[in-house]
Coordinates of N, CA and C in Angstrom, one line a residue:
L1 N 139.7 -38.6 36.3 CA 138.3 -38.7 36.8 C 137.3 -38.2 35.9
Q2 N 136.3 -39.1 35.7 CA 135.1 -38.9 34.8 C 133.9 -39.1 35.7
G3 N 133.1 -38.1 36.0 CA 132.0 -38.4 36.9 C 132.6 -39.0 38.1
N4 N 132.1 -40.2 38.8 CA 132.7 -40.8 39.7 C 133.4 -42.0 39.4
L5 N 133.8 -42.2 38.0 CA 134.7 -43.2 37.5 C 136.1 -42.7 37.8
V6 N 137.1 -43.3 38.4 CA 138.3 -42.8 38.6 C 139.5 -43.9 38.2
A7 N 140.3 -43.1 37.5 CA 141.5 -44.1 37.1 C 142.7 -43.6 37.6
E8 N 143.7 -44.5 38.2 CA 144.9 -44.0 38.6 C 146.1 -44.9 38.2
S9 N 147.4 -44.1 38.0 CA 148.2 -44.9 37.6 C 149.5 -44.5 38.3
S10 N 150.5 -45.5 38.5 CA 151.8 -45.1 39.0 C 152.7 -45.1 37.9
L11 N 152.4 -45.4 36.6 CA 153.2 -45.3 35.3 C 153.2 -43.9 34.9
T12 N 154.3 -43.8 34.0 CA 154.2 -42.3 33.3 C 153.4 -42.5 31.8
L13 N 152.5 -42.0 31.9 CA 151.7 -42.0 30.6 C 151.6 -41.0 29.8
D14 N 151.9 -41.1 28.5 CA 152.0 -39.9 27.7 C 150.4 -39.4 27.4
L15 N 150.5 -38.0 26.9 CA 149.3 -37.4 26.6 C 148.2 -38.2 26.0
S16 N 148.6 -38.8 24.9 CA 147.6 -39.5 24.0 C 147.0 -40.8 24.8
T17 N 147.8 -41.5 25.7 CA 147.2 -42.4 26.6 C 146.3 -41.8 27.4
V18 N 146.5 -40.8 28.0 CA 145.8 -40.2 29.1 C 144.5 -39.8 28.4
E19 N 144.5 -39.0 27.2 CA 143.3 -38.5 26.5 C 142.4 -39.9 26.1
A20 N 143.0 -41.1 25.7 CA 142.3 -42.4 25.4 C 141.6 -42.9 26.6
L21 N 142.4 -42.9 27.8 CA 141.7 -43.3 29.1 C 140.6 -42.3 29.3
R22 N 140.6 -41.1 29.3 CA 139.7 -40.1 29.6 C 138.3 -40.3 28.7
Q23 N 138.6 -40.4 27.5 CA 137.7 -40.9 26.4 C 137.0 -42.1 26.8
G24 N 137.6 -43.2 27.2 CA 137.3 -44.5 27.6 C 136.4 -44.6 28.6
L25 N 136.8 -43.7 29.6 CA 135.9 -43.7 30.9 C 134.6 -42.9 30.7
L26 N 134.7 -41.9 29.7 CA 133.3 -41.1 29.4 C 132.7 -41.9 28.7
L27 N 133.0 -42.6 27.8 CA 132.2 -43.7 27.1 C 131.5 -44.9 27.9
A28 N 132.4 -45.2 29.0 CA 131.8 -46.4 29.8 C 130.6 -45.9 30.6
R29 N 131.0 -44.4 31.3 CA 129.9 -43.8 31.9 C 128.5 -43.7 31.1
E30 N 128.6 -43.0 29.9 CA 127.4 -43.1 28.8 C 126.9 -44.2 28.7
N31 N 127.5 -45.2 28.5 CA 127.1 -46.8 28.2 C 126.3 -47.3 29.4
L32 N 127.0 -47.1 30.7 CA 126.2 -47.6 31.8 C 125.1 -46.9 32.1
E33 N 125.0 -45.2 31.8 CA 123.7 -44.5 32.1 C 122.5 -45.1 31.2
S34 N 123.0 -45.4 29.9 CA 122.0 -45.7 28.8 C 121.5 -47.2 29.3
F35 N 122.5 -47.9 29.7 CA 122.1 -49.4 29.9 C 121.0 -49.5 31.1
A36 N 121.3 -48.5 32.0 CA 120.5 -48.6 33.3 C 119.0 -48.2 33.1
R37 N 118.9 -47.5 32.0 CA 117.5 -46.8 31.6 C 116.7 -47.9 30.6
R38 N 117.4 -49.1 30.5 CA 116.7 -50.2 29.5 C 115.7 -50.9 30.5
A39 N 114.6 -51.1 29.6 CA 113.8 -52.1 30.4 C 114.1 -53.3 30.8
D40 N 115.1 -53.9 30.1 CA 115.6 -55.3 30.5 C 116.7 -55.1 31.3
F41 N 117.0 -54.3 32.1 CA 118.3 -54.1 32.7 C 118.4 -55.2 33.9
A42 N 117.4 -55.4 34.7 CA 117.3 -56.5 35.5 C 117.5 -57.8 35.0
E43 N 117.1 -57.9 33.8 CA 117.1 -59.3 33.3 C 118.7 -59.4 32.8
K44 N 119.3 -58.6 32.3 CA 120.6 -58.5 31.7 C 121.5 -58.6 32.8
M45 N 121.3 -58.0 34.0 CA 122.5 -58.1 35.1 C 122.2 -59.6 35.7
A46 N 120.8 -60.1 35.6 CA 120.8 -61.4 36.1 C 121.3 -62.4 35.5
V47 N 121.8 -62.2 34.1 CA 122.4 -63.2 33.3 C 123.9 -63.1 33.8
A48 N 124.4 -62.0 34.1 CA 125.8 -61.9 34.6 C 126.0 -62.3 35.9
F49 N 125.1 -61.6 36.9 CA 125.4 -62.0 38.4 C 124.5 -62.9 39.0
G50 N 123.4 -63.5 38.4 CA 122.4 -64.5 39.0 C 121.2 -63.6 39.4
D51 N 120.2 -64.3 39.4 CA 119.0 -63.7 39.7 C 118.7 -63.4 41.2
R52 N 119.5 -63.5 42.0 CA 119.5 -63.2 43.6 C 120.2 -61.9 43.7
C53 N 120.8 -61.3 42.7 CA 121.6 -60.1 42.8 C 120.4 -58.9 42.7
E54 N 120.7 -58.1 43.9 CA 119.7 -56.9 43.9 C 120.5 -55.9 43.1
V55 N 119.8 -55.4 42.0 CA 120.1 -54.6 41.1 C 119.6 -53.0 41.0
E56 N 118.5 -52.8 42.0 CA 117.7 -51.7 41.8 C 118.5 -50.5 42.3
T57 N 119.4 -50.6 43.2 CA 120.4 -49.6 43.6 C 121.3 -49.0 42.6
L58 N 121.8 -50.1 41.8 CA 122.8 -49.7 40.7 C 122.0 -49.0 39.6
K59 N 120.8 -49.9 39.2 CA 119.9 -48.9 38.1 C 119.5 -47.6 38.7
T60 N 119.1 -47.2 39.8 CA 118.9 -45.9 40.2 C 120.2 -44.9 40.2
A61 N 121.1 -45.5 40.6 CA 122.5 -44.7 40.5 C 123.0 -44.4 39.1
W62 N 123.2 -45.5 38.5 CA 123.8 -45.3 36.9 C 122.8 -44.6 36.1
S63 N 121.5 -44.8 36.2 CA 120.6 -43.8 35.5 C 120.7 -42.4 35.6
I64 N 121.3 -41.9 36.8 CA 121.5 -40.6 37.0 C 123.0 -40.1 37.0
G65 N 123.8 -41.2 36.7 CA 125.2 -40.7 36.3 C 126.1 -40.9 37.5
S66 N 125.6 -41.6 38.8 CA 126.3 -41.8 40.1 C 127.2 -43.0 40.0
F67 N 128.4 -43.2 40.1 CA 129.3 -44.2 40.0 C 130.2 -44.3 41.2
S68 N 129.6 -43.6 42.4 CA 130.4 -43.7 43.6 C 130.7 -45.1 44.1
I69 N 129.8 -46.1 43.7 CA 130.1 -47.5 44.3 C 131.4 -48.0 43.7
F70 N 131.7 -47.6 42.5 CA 132.9 -48.1 41.7 C 134.1 -47.9 42.5
P71 N 134.9 -49.1 42.5 CA 136.3 -48.9 42.9 C 137.3 -48.0 42.1
V72 N 138.3 -47.5 42.6 CA 139.2 -46.9 41.6 C 139.8 -47.9 40.7
I73 N 140.0 -47.4 39.3 CA 140.6 -48.3 38.4 C 141.9 -48.1 38.3
E74 N 142.8 -49.0 38.6 CA 144.3 -48.7 38.5 C 145.0 -49.2 37.2
I75 N 145.7 -48.4 36.6 CA 146.4 -48.8 35.4 C 147.8 -49.3 35.8
R76 N 148.1 -50.6 35.6 CA 149.4 -51.1 36.0 C 150.1 -51.7 34.9
N77 N 151.5 -51.8 35.3 CA 152.3 -52.5 34.2 C 152.0 -53.9 34.0
A78 N 152.0 -54.6 33.0 CA 151.6 -55.8 32.8 C 152.5 -56.9 33.7
T79 N 154.0 -56.5 34.0 CA 154.5 -57.3 34.7 C 154.0 -57.4 36.3
D80 N 153.3 -56.3 36.4 CA 152.8 -56.2 37.9 C 151.7 -57.2 38.0
I81 N 151.1 -57.4 37.0 CA 150.1 -58.6 37.2 C 150.4 -59.8 36.5
N82 N 151.5 -60.2 36.4 CA 151.7 -61.4 35.9 C 151.6 -61.6 34.2
G83 N 151.7 -60.5 33.6 CA 151.4 -60.6 32.2 C 149.8 -60.5 31.8
A84 N 149.0 -60.6 32.6 CA 147.4 -60.7 32.7 C 147.1 -59.2 31.8
I85 N 145.9 -59.2 31.1 CA 145.3 -58.2 30.5 C 144.6 -57.4 31.6
G86 N 143.9 -58.0 32.6 CA 143.3 -57.4 33.6 C 143.3 -58.2 34.8
A87 N 142.8 -57.7 36.0 CA 142.7 -58.3 37.1 C 141.8 -57.6 38.0
F88 N 141.4 -58.5 39.0 CA 140.4 -57.9 40.0 C 140.7 -58.4 41.5
A89 N 140.9 -57.6 42.4 CA 141.1 -57.9 43.7 C 139.8 -57.8 44.6
A90 N 139.5 -58.9 45.1 CA 138.4 -59.0 45.9 C 138.4 -58.2 47.3
S91 N 139.7 -57.8 47.6 CA 139.9 -57.3 48.9 C 139.5 -55.8 48.8
T92 N 139.7 -55.3 47.3 CA 139.3 -54.1 47.2 C 138.1 -53.9 46.1
K93 N 137.5 -54.9 45.9 CA 136.3 -54.8 44.9 C 136.9 -54.4 43.6

């Protein structure tokens, strides 16, 4: 757990992997907080999600370090996701 960013895994992870994950979550949190404070936040978000995407709630939350809207991040074996590097489930966002 890093702030409100959460990672779970059913895999057995060695200590160095867990530490790398912790550091990655901390870096992601810091980058999102910094990004939310940028003057061009809404413009950049519109590039990724379209100009009809409402981003003020995210901007406010991220700028104060609140990531409760994020789903839990699961670390899965590649065979569980057909060898993909990453996956997204619409049902759990």
